[in-house]
Short mmCIF file of C-alpha atoms in Angstrom, two decimals:
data_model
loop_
_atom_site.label_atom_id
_atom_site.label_comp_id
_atom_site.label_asym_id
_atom_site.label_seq_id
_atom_site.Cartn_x
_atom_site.Cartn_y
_atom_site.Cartn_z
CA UNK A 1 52.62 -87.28 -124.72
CA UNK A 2 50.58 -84.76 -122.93
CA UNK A 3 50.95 -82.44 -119.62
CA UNK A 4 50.40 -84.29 -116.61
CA UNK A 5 48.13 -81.09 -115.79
CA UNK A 6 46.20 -80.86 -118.73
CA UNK A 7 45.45 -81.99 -122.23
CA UNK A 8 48.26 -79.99 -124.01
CA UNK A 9 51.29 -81.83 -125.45
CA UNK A 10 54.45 -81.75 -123.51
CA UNK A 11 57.61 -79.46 -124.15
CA UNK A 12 59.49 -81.23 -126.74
CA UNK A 13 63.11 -79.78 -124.59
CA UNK A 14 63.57 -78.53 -121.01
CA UNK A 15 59.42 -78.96 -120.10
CA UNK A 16 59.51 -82.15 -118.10
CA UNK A 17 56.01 -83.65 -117.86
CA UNK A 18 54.55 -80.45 -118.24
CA UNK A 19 53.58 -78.01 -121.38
CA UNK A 20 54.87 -75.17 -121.94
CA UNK A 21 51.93 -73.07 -119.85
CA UNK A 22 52.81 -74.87 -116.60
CA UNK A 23 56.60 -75.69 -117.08
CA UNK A 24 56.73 -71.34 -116.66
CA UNK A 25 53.74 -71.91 -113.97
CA UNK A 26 55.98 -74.61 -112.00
CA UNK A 27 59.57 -74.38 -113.04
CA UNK A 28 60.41 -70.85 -112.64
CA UNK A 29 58.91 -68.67 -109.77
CA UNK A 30 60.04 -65.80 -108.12
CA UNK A 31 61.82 -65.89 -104.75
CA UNK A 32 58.73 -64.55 -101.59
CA UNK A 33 60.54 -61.51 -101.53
CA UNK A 34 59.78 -60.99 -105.24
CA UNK A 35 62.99 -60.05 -106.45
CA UNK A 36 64.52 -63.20 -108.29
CA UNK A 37 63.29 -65.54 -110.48
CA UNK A 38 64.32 -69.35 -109.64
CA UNK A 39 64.76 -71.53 -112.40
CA UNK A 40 63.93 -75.50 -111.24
CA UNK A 41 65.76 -76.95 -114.11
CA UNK A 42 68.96 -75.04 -113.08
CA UNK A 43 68.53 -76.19 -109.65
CA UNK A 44 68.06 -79.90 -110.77
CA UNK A 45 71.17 -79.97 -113.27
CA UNK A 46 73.33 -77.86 -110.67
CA UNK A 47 72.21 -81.16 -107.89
CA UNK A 48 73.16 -84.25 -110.58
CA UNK A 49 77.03 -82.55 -111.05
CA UNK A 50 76.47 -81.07 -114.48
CA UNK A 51 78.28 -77.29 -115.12
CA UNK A 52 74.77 -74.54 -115.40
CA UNK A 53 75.20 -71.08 -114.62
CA UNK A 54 73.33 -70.60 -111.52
CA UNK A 55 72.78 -67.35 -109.62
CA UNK A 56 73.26 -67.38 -105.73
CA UNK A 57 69.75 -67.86 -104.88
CA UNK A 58 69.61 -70.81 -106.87
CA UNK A 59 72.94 -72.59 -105.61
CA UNK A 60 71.40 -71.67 -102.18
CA UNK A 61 68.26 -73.67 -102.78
CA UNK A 62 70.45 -76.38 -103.79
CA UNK A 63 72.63 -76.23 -101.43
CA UNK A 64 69.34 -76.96 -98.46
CA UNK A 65 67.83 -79.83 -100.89
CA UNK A 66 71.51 -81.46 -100.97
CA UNK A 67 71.75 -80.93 -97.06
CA UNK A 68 68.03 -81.89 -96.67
CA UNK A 69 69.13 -85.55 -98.62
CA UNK A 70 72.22 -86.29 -96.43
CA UNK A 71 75.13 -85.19 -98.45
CA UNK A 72 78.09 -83.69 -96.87
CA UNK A 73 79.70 -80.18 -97.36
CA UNK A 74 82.11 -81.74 -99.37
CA UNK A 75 79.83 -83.66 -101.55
CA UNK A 76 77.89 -81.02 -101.91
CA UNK A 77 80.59 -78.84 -102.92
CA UNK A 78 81.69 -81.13 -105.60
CA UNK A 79 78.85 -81.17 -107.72
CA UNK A 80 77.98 -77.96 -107.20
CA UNK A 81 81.70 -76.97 -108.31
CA UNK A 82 82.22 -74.64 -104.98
CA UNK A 83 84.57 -75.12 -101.99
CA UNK A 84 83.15 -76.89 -99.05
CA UNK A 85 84.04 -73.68 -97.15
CA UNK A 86 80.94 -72.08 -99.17
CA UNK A 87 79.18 -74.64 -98.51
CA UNK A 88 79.22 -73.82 -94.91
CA UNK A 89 78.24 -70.23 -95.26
CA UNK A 90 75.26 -71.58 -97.20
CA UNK A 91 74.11 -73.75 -95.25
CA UNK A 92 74.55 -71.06 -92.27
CA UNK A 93 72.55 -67.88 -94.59
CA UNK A 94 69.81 -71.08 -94.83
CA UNK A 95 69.41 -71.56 -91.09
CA UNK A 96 69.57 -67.51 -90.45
CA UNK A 97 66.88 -67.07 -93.26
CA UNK A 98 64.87 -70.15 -91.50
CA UNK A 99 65.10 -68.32 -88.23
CA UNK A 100 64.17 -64.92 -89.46
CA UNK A 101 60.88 -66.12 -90.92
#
């Protein structure tokens, strides 16, 4: 099968629809401030329940898409494998990072 972005063939693991130039181009990025790379994949597994080592930037970004789909703290805390009290302060460093921009 091919990239949905060009005529290359697909990642045969971990690529998606993409090849291997755009999974880096649209997978992984680095946070605005420039100081952390994000890894999508991470993200994604960390959201469907499965055990990934995530860093806190990453959990955080779940944490908002999780929030941003309706799931409670305590959903959310069970498949991310954190208390629903960290949940909270999550979803609170979101909101104080929304305001500050």
């Amino acid at each position: 099968m091919q990239c949905i972005r060009c005529d290359r063939p697909r990642r045969k693991s971990g690529g998606g629809p993409f090849c291997s130039v755009h999974m880096v181009q649209d997978w992984v990025y680095r946070t605005p401030q420039g100081d952390e790379i994000v890894d999508e994949f991470a993200i994604e597994r960390a959201m469907a329940g499965r055990r990934v080592e995530i860093t806190t930037t990453e959990r955080t970004e779940a944490v908002r898409r999780l929030t941003e789909q309706g799931h409670s703290a305590r959903e959310i805390g069970l498949r991310l494998r954190i208390s629903e009290r960290h949940v909270l302060r999550y979803r609170s460093r979101i909101r104080w990072l929304a305001e500050a921009s």
